[in-house]
Amino acid sequence: MTREDTVIAEDLSFGYPGQARLFERLSLRFAPGTVVAVLGPNGRGKSSLLRLFAGLEQPLAGRISVAGVDPAGPEARDLARVAGMVAQSSDRHFLRTKVQDEVALTARNLYLPDPAALAAQALERLGITGLAAQHPLDLDAGEKRLVALASAIAHGPRLLLLDEIQRGLDRINRQKVIRLIRAEAAQGTTILAVTHDRDFAEAIAGAELVFGDDGIRLT
Amino acid sequence: MALNVSDLSFSWPGKPPLFRGLSFALAPGERLSILAGNGMGKTTLARGLAGFLTTEGGLYWQGEALNSMSRADHARLVQIVGQRPHLQLSGRGYSLREEVAFGPENLGLPVAEIRARTAEALHFLNLTHLAERDCRRLSGGETQRAALAGALAMRPRLLILDEPMTDLDAESRDALAGHLRSLPWEMAVIFLDIGWQSWMAGLVDRHLLLDQGEMHGPLTTEALFATPLPERIFLAGQPA
Amino acid sequence: MYRPGPDTLWRRASPLTRLAVLAVVAAMLPLWPAPVLLGALCLALAGAAGLGFGRALGLRLLVLMSPVGLALGLVHGFLIERGPPGICGPFACYPEGLRYALLVFSRLALLLSVSLIFVMTTRPSDLARALDGAGVRPSVSYLLTAPLSLVESVGQEARQIRDSLQMRGLSARSTLRERFRMLAGMVNPLVRGLITEAPIRAEALEMRGFRASPKRGLIDPVEETAREIWLRRGLLALALLQLGLLLLWR
Amino acid sequence: MTSGLFSTRNLVLAAIGIALNIALGQTASFLKLPIFLDSIGTVLAAVLAGPVIGGLTGLLTNLLWGLIQGPTVAFFAPVALVIGVVAGLLARAGFFREIWQAALSGVIITIALAFVAVPIRIYLFGGVTGSGADFLTAYLLRLGQDLFPSVLTTVLGWNIADKVLTAVLVWGIVRGLPGRASSDWPFLAHSRA
């Protein structure tokens, strides 16, 4: 596994059309296995940064590389191979009607060998194998979040993007998410997690990217 | 007693009871929290307590059975504010003012009363400056305050908050908590959540715990931190 | 489509009165010959100018009506036998057909212009409030306003679903098949989510007393003078009279 | 909760159906797809709550869309009403259980809507609409067909693909609804295999 940084951002600047720039000439590098908690008040661009790395927004300037792939590149499949995301709305928009199909979807779109096995492994790692045959919309809020997380890791991404993933989880599900994040990091996955829950940030992150009043600091 | 719940239970057809033997009483102005993990039936419990479900056992408001009231009386008595802000707007009003007025209008109140209640609710939640704003342009936090404003415009005597903060960012959460602290005191309020949260401090000091259908408590906040809890119940501030 | 403009009689009138005018115009169509209809069209255009969007209405009418006019002339003037054939330039044509095409064109242009005036001066919320004021059942005004705010959230949910599809390796490239796959891939989760949430939305409405009491109040009540109610009744009578004449003459 | 035909839940369903018709109709034209996709909400409401709610959804879609986008579509409101009512009747007869039945329903809906669309196009629009469909009508007339058959063929040809796709899409959506949907929407029992 090369020691080359998973995520490289150089002179990145971004702002929504017609609005003030959220950040200017931001440069960041994250090595494999790093877990970064992204903190700071609302509206400073925390989620936008994740969306830039996910190729869902175009930078105004600067360059991004995720495991060698430019997220703004034409092929969505290339980025999907190396990245996985759990957005705030992921546990409301399931694309399939069975949990096992939902979790295997990305692997199937990437034509990876045996997507069903990859899905079963992901469910096993989150301790929700029992939900495999259920309809995602019949699950409770905690189960839905865990299925969304399983769907984001089944295809073995190098970068995992999480947006307020701890929101609304009870103690057991919170523990499951924390253990999964630590296990992924141990396997070399880089994880960026936007959260406003300090306890959760301390439990998972080795580093903090703080969107403060005086700009963005990595501590 | 305002609200009297005795041995309340509910189960979906063909499913084990979601909760049973739930008993407590609530006087006007009293606050109570019911803490339960994911999948323990919080939202169903909220609808049950509001009288929306055919539950078994006693559910009385000042002696009158809650789930056999007329819809108009029901709407004047109890309001629920849920987790997802956008699902609670009627979509009937374009401006925030029309949205909040929707409830009082439905009660067929005189114009002056509708206007007074609407202005009061908007003012109470610091939304007056957004009164003419198109509802669809509000932020998540503003929408949640709008939902609470709509509920308060009905002048309920029982307010049930079902995970009101879960979808909010930290700033909106603090803003809403501030408003909850100055709720009209004669209203009984029930908070439903996945665990004790820091914004509850000073707001509610009587907690019931629901786990696997069984009810435990009531416990004070202090007792909550002292006694071992069902494993799903979450306490903010404790090491994760 | 709504266009603000100077305060005129038309804008002060209740949307229901404007609808009555529309009904009178609609009743004119089968009855009056082309010149009368075209005259009324000019009146409508003048009215639109007074309401502050004469040019916009004229432009819109041109865009909508020129292809229709062309097709009508072609189809009825040349392709359908109607009465004795004549010569129009190098081609054989049917003057009778051209006259019919003109009649259909003027009917459509008049109805479209007055409908456009109605649409450009009436917001759905105005119509809903007028209906509420007239004591129509709240379900009707609900179905006139709620869908438009739902269209917004449908659009937002669709964008979020498209993002998650893209994140999972499915993207809408140019090929038609690809766009179909993306669309089908989006419609299913989008609609399933909305349908599952419908009962929650319904309960939120009922909690706010929706249809709980017979009489519904309004924060901005609709003041209607008796004169306007009689004007509306007169207009509707005029529309019915024209339909009556139609039956008499045919 | 109110129950019965005009329960609040059915009204919300109609509102959702109208919103879907308008949103998807705008997306289809935005994505330049050769179909309208503006009656998925109508057929969905019909399959979940029956012909009356389905018809109401269709009718109000065109009236409301006419109010915000331009009145031409409002003149075809009766067509959308027929789509909803016929889809509801077909659903009640179990014609949305299997995929081939849904496709057949799409065809039947297209035929049914022609009974209303053709007279509107002939008497109000003189057989044309100023859109691409006119070329087909003109071509058929050129072949010596009369106006009525030409317009009928145009209407059928122009709608068949959209309505069959719509019916099949709705069948897929309904089949993918979670278990509790049958208790939320009793009428759905007609379409559950």
PDB file of N, CA and C in Angstrom, chain D residues 62-113:
ATOM      1  N   ASN D  62     -53.055  19.866 -14.335  1.00  0.00           N
ATOM      2  CA  ASN D  62     -53.055  20.721 -15.528  1.00  0.00           C
ATOM      3  C   ASN D  62     -53.554  22.131 -15.214  1.00  0.00           C
ATOM      4  N   LEU D  63     -54.561  22.228 -14.308  1.00  0.00           N
ATOM      5  CA  LEU D  63     -55.072  23.572 -13.981  1.00  0.00           C
ATOM      6  C   LEU D  63     -54.003  24.376 -13.257  1.00  0.00           C
ATOM      7  N   LEU D  64     -53.310  23.734 -12.294  1.00  0.00           N
ATOM      8  CA  LEU D  64     -52.308  24.455 -11.500  1.00  0.00           C
ATOM      9  C   LEU D  64     -51.072  24.762 -12.358  1.00  0.00           C
ATOM     10  N   TRP D  65     -50.679  23.774 -13.183  1.00  0.00           N
ATOM     11  CA  TRP D  65     -49.515  23.963 -14.069  1.00  0.00           C
ATOM     12  C   TRP D  65     -49.817  25.100 -15.040  1.00  0.00           C
ATOM     13  N   GLY D  66     -51.079  25.139 -15.525  1.00  0.00           N
ATOM     14  CA  GLY D  66     -51.493  26.220 -16.433  1.00  0.00           C
ATOM     15  C   GLY D  66     -51.355  27.569 -15.740  1.00  0.00           C
ATOM     16  N   LEU D  67     -51.651  27.559 -14.434  1.00  0.00           N
ATOM     17  CA  LEU D  67     -51.618  28.825 -13.675  1.00  0.00           C
ATOM     18  C   LEU D  67     -50.189  29.321 -13.508  1.00  0.00           C
ATOM     19  N   ILE D  68     -49.222  28.392 -13.480  1.00  0.00           N
ATOM     20  CA  ILE D  68     -47.856  28.877 -13.214  1.00  0.00           C
ATOM     21  C   ILE D  68     -46.993  28.866 -14.469  1.00  0.00           C
ATOM     22  N   GLN D  69     -47.413  28.158 -15.536  1.00  0.00           N
ATOM     23  CA  GLN D  69     -46.501  28.056 -16.680  1.00  0.00           C
ATOM     24  C   GLN D  69     -47.131  28.564 -17.974  1.00  0.00           C
ATOM     25  N   GLY D  70     -48.439  28.679 -18.052  1.00  0.00           N
ATOM     26  CA  GLY D  70     -49.037  29.129 -19.315  1.00  0.00           C
ATOM     27  C   GLY D  70     -50.255  28.267 -19.579  1.00  0.00           C
ATOM     28  N   PRO D  71     -51.343  28.907 -19.978  1.00  0.00           N
ATOM     29  CA  PRO D  71     -52.664  28.265 -19.957  1.00  0.00           C
ATOM     30  C   PRO D  71     -52.853  27.115 -20.937  1.00  0.00           C
ATOM     31  N   THR D  72     -52.016  26.947 -21.947  1.00  0.00           N
ATOM     32  CA  THR D  72     -52.313  25.902 -22.944  1.00  0.00           C
ATOM     33  C   THR D  72     -52.553  24.542 -22.287  1.00  0.00           C
ATOM     34  N   VAL D  73     -51.702  24.195 -21.301  1.00  0.00           N
ATOM     35  CA  VAL D  73     -51.824  22.861 -20.693  1.00  0.00           C
ATOM     36  C   VAL D  73     -53.150  22.747 -19.929  1.00  0.00           C
ATOM     37  N   ALA D  74     -53.666  23.898 -19.479  1.00  0.00           N
ATOM     38  CA  ALA D  74     -54.920  23.859 -18.705  1.00  0.00           C
ATOM     39  C   ALA D  74     -56.084  23.406 -19.584  1.00  0.00           C
ATOM     40  N   PHE D  75     -55.996  23.700 -20.907  1.00  0.00           N
ATOM     41  CA  PHE D  75     -57.114  23.304 -21.784  1.00  0.00           C
ATOM     42  C   PHE D  75     -57.214  21.776 -21.876  1.00  0.00           C
ATOM     43  N   PHE D  76     -56.080  21.070 -21.545  1.00  0.00           N
ATOM     44  CA  PHE D  76     -56.099  19.605 -21.645  1.00  0.00           C
ATOM     45  C   PHE D  76     -56.359  18.950 -20.283  1.00  0.00           C
ATOM     46  N   ALA D  77     -56.863  19.744 -19.316  1.00  0.00           N
ATOM     47  CA  ALA D  77     -57.151  19.185 -17.990  1.00  0.00           C
ATOM     48  C   ALA D  77     -58.105  17.982 -18.070  1.00  0.00           C
ATOM     49  N   PRO D  78     -59.156  18.023 -18.923  1.00  0.00           N
ATOM     50  CA  PRO D  78     -60.030  16.834 -19.000  1.00  0.00           C
ATOM     51  C   PRO D  78     -59.267  15.571 -19.403  1.00  0.00           C
ATOM     52  N   VAL D  79     -58.222  15.726 -20.207  1.00  0.00           N
ATOM     53  CA  VAL D  79     -57.442  14.542 -20.613  1.00  0.00           C
ATOM     54  C   VAL D  79     -56.768  13.936 -19.378  1.00  0.00           C
ATOM     55  N   ALA D  80     -56.191  14.806 -18.557  1.00  0.00           N
ATOM     56  CA  ALA D  80     -55.495  14.308 -17.349  1.00  0.00           C
ATOM     57  C   ALA D  80     -56.503  13.671 -16.388  1.00  0.00           C
ATOM     58  N   LEU D  81     -57.714  14.224 -16.363  1.00  0.00           N
ATOM     59  CA  LEU D  81     -58.774  13.637 -15.516  1.00  0.00           C
ATOM     60  C   LEU D  81     -59.043  12.202 -15.962  1.00  0.00           C
ATOM     61  N   VAL D  82     -59.180  12.009 -17.276  1.00  0.00           N
ATOM     62  CA  VAL D  82     -59.471  10.666 -17.813  1.00  0.00           C
ATOM     63  C   VAL D  82     -58.326   9.709 -17.477  1.00  0.00           C
ATOM     64  N   ILE D  83     -57.080  10.171 -17.606  1.00  0.00           N
ATOM     65  CA  ILE D  83     -55.933   9.296 -17.291  1.00  0.00           C
ATOM     66  C   ILE D  83     -56.056   8.781 -15.858  1.00  0.00           C
ATOM     67  N   GLY D  84     -56.362   9.678 -14.920  1.00  0.00           N
ATOM     68  CA  GLY D  84     -56.451   9.276 -13.510  1.00  0.00           C
ATOM     69  C   GLY D  84     -57.601   8.324 -13.261  1.00  0.00           C
ATOM     70  N   VAL D  85     -58.770   8.638 -13.808  1.00  0.00           N
ATOM     71  CA  VAL D  85     -59.956   7.800 -13.568  1.00  0.00           C
ATOM     72  C   VAL D  85     -59.744   6.407 -14.174  1.00  0.00           C
ATOM     73  N   VAL D  86     -59.277   6.368 -15.427  1.00  0.00           N
ATOM     74  CA  VAL D  86     -59.102   5.056 -16.089  1.00  0.00           C
ATOM     75  C   VAL D  86     -58.032   4.243 -15.365  1.00  0.00           C
ATOM     76  N   ALA D  87     -56.939   4.900 -14.957  1.00  0.00           N
ATOM     77  CA  ALA D  87     -55.868   4.173 -14.235  1.00  0.00           C
ATOM     78  C   ALA D  87     -56.427   3.586 -12.941  1.00  0.00           C
ATOM     79  N   GLY D  88     -57.284   4.351 -12.264  1.00  0.00           N
ATOM     80  CA  GLY D  88     -57.879   3.878 -11.007  1.00  0.00           C
ATOM     81  C   GLY D  88     -58.779   2.677 -11.248  1.00  0.00           C
ATOM     82  N   LEU D  89     -59.575   2.750 -12.299  1.00  0.00           N
ATOM     83  CA  LEU D  89     -60.478   1.626 -12.608  1.00  0.00           C
ATOM     84  C   LEU D  89     -59.658   0.385 -12.976  1.00  0.00           C
ATOM     85  N   LEU D  90     -58.590   0.597 -13.769  1.00  0.00           N
ATOM     86  CA  LEU D  90     -57.736  -0.541 -14.152  1.00  0.00           C
ATOM     87  C   LEU D  90     -57.080  -1.144 -12.911  1.00  0.00           C
ATOM     88  N   ALA D  91     -56.639  -0.258 -11.989  1.00  0.00           N
ATOM     89  CA  ALA D  91     -55.977  -0.767 -10.774  1.00  0.00           C
ATOM     90  C   ALA D  91     -56.971  -1.601  -9.962  1.00  0.00           C
ATOM     91  N   ARG D  92     -58.197  -1.078  -9.866  1.00  0.00           N
ATOM     92  CA  ARG D  92     -59.214  -1.822  -9.088  1.00  0.00           C
ATOM     93  C   ARG D  92     -59.442  -3.190  -9.719  1.00  0.00           C
ATOM     94  N   ALA D  93     -59.355  -3.257 -11.057  1.00  0.00           N
ATOM     95  CA  ALA D  93     -59.568  -4.546 -11.744  1.00  0.00           C
ATOM     96  C   ALA D  93     -58.300  -5.395 -11.693  1.00  0.00           C
ATOM     97  N   GLY D  94     -57.296  -4.952 -10.943  1.00  0.00           N
ATOM     98  CA  GLY D  94     -56.084  -5.755 -10.774  1.00  0.00           C
ATOM     99  C   GLY D  94     -55.112  -5.643 -11.932  1.00  0.00           C
ATOM    100  N   PHE D  95     -55.258  -4.556 -12.750  1.00  0.00           N
ATOM    101  CA  PHE D  95     -54.392  -4.449 -13.930  1.00  0.00           C
ATOM    102  C   PHE D  95     -53.054  -3.779 -13.628  1.00  0.00           C
ATOM    103  N   PHE D  96     -52.701  -3.693 -12.348  1.00  0.00           N
ATOM    104  CA  PHE D  96     -51.356  -3.182 -12.019  1.00  0.00           C
ATOM    105  C   PHE D  96     -50.598  -4.189 -11.166  1.00  0.00           C
ATOM    106  N   ARG D  97     -51.036  -5.472 -11.268  1.00  0.00           N
ATOM    107  CA  ARG D  97     -50.344  -6.491 -10.444  1.00  0.00           C
ATOM    108  C   ARG D  97     -49.038  -6.917 -11.094  1.00  0.00           C
ATOM    109  N   GLU D  98     -49.119  -7.276 -12.368  1.00  0.00           N
ATOM    110  CA  GLU D  98     -47.865  -7.756 -13.017  1.00  0.00           C
ATOM    111  C   GLU D  98     -47.396  -6.698 -14.012  1.00  0.00           C
ATOM    112  N   ILE D  99     -46.140  -6.814 -14.390  1.00  0.00           N
ATOM    113  CA  ILE D  99     -45.559  -5.776 -15.252  1.00  0.00           C
ATOM    114  C   ILE D  99     -46.253  -5.740 -16.623  1.00  0.00           C
ATOM    115  N   TRP D 100     -46.605  -6.920 -17.188  1.00  0.00           N
ATOM    116  CA  TRP D 100     -47.243  -6.900 -18.504  1.00  0.00           C
ATOM    117  C   TRP D 100     -48.637  -6.261 -18.402  1.00  0.00           C
ATOM    118  N   GLN D 101     -49.289  -6.463 -17.251  1.00  0.00           N
ATOM    119  CA  GLN D 101     -50.614  -5.835 -17.067  1.00  0.00           C
ATOM    120  C   GLN D 101     -50.452  -4.312 -17.020  1.00  0.00           C
ATOM    121  N   ALA D 102     -49.389  -3.867 -16.363  1.00  0.00           N
ATOM    122  CA  ALA D 102     -49.164  -2.405 -16.273  1.00  0.00           C
ATOM    123  C   ALA D 102     -48.945  -1.829 -17.669  1.00  0.00           C
ATOM    124  N   ALA D 103     -48.141  -2.556 -18.474  1.00  0.00           N
ATOM    125  CA  ALA D 103     -47.889  -2.067 -19.847  1.00  0.00           C
ATOM    126  C   ALA D 103     -49.208  -2.014 -20.625  1.00  0.00           C
ATOM    127  N   LEU D 104     -50.005  -3.058 -20.477  1.00  0.00           N
ATOM    128  CA  LEU D 104     -51.311  -3.089 -21.163  1.00  0.00           C
ATOM    129  C   LEU D 104     -52.186  -1.926 -20.673  1.00  0.00           C
ATOM    130  N   SER D 105     -52.120  -1.664 -19.367  1.00  0.00           N
ATOM    131  CA  SER D 105     -52.888  -0.527 -18.823  1.00  0.00           C
ATOM    132  C   SER D 105     -52.452   0.767 -19.495  1.00  0.00           C
ATOM    133  N   GLY D 106     -51.138   0.873 -19.752  1.00  0.00           N
ATOM    134  CA  GLY D 106     -50.637   2.081 -20.426  1.00  0.00           C
ATOM    135  C   GLY D 106     -51.303   2.254 -21.783  1.00  0.00           C
ATOM    136  N   VAL D 107     -51.458   1.137 -22.485  1.00  0.00           N
ATOM    137  CA  VAL D 107     -52.094   1.192 -23.814  1.00  0.00           C
ATOM    138  C   VAL D 107     -53.567   1.586 -23.668  1.00  0.00           C
ATOM    139  N   ILE D 108     -54.252   0.942 -22.711  1.00  0.00           N
ATOM    140  CA  ILE D 108     -55.691   1.221 -22.530  1.00  0.00           C
ATOM    141  C   ILE D 108     -55.896   2.689 -22.143  1.00  0.00           C
ATOM    142  N   ILE D 109     -55.014   3.194 -21.287  1.00  0.00           N
ATOM    143  CA  ILE D 109     -55.119   4.606 -20.873  1.00  0.00           C
ATOM    144  C   ILE D 109     -54.958   5.516 -22.095  1.00  0.00           C
ATOM    145  N   THR D 110     -53.995   5.145 -22.955  1.00  0.00           N
ATOM    146  CA  THR D 110     -53.765   5.987 -24.150  1.00  0.00           C
ATOM    147  C   THR D 110     -55.018   6.025 -25.017  1.00  0.00           C
ATOM    148  N   ILE D 111     -55.643   4.866 -25.212  1.00  0.00           N
ATOM    149  CA  ILE D 111     -56.861   4.814 -26.049  1.00  0.00           C
ATOM    150  C   ILE D 111     -57.966   5.644 -25.396  1.00  0.00           C
ATOM    151  N   ALA D 112     -58.105   5.469 -24.077  1.00  0.00           N
ATOM    152  CA  ALA D 112     -59.184   6.176 -23.370  1.00  0.00           C
ATOM    153  C   ALA D 112     -58.972   7.689 -23.467  1.00  0.00           C
ATOM    154  N   LEU D 113     -57.749   8.140 -23.261  1.00  0.00           N
ATOM    155  CA  LEU D 113     -57.535   9.597 -23.250  1.00  0.00           C
ATOM    156  C   LEU D 113     -57.773  10.199 -24.630  1.00  0.00           C
TER     157      LEU D 113
END
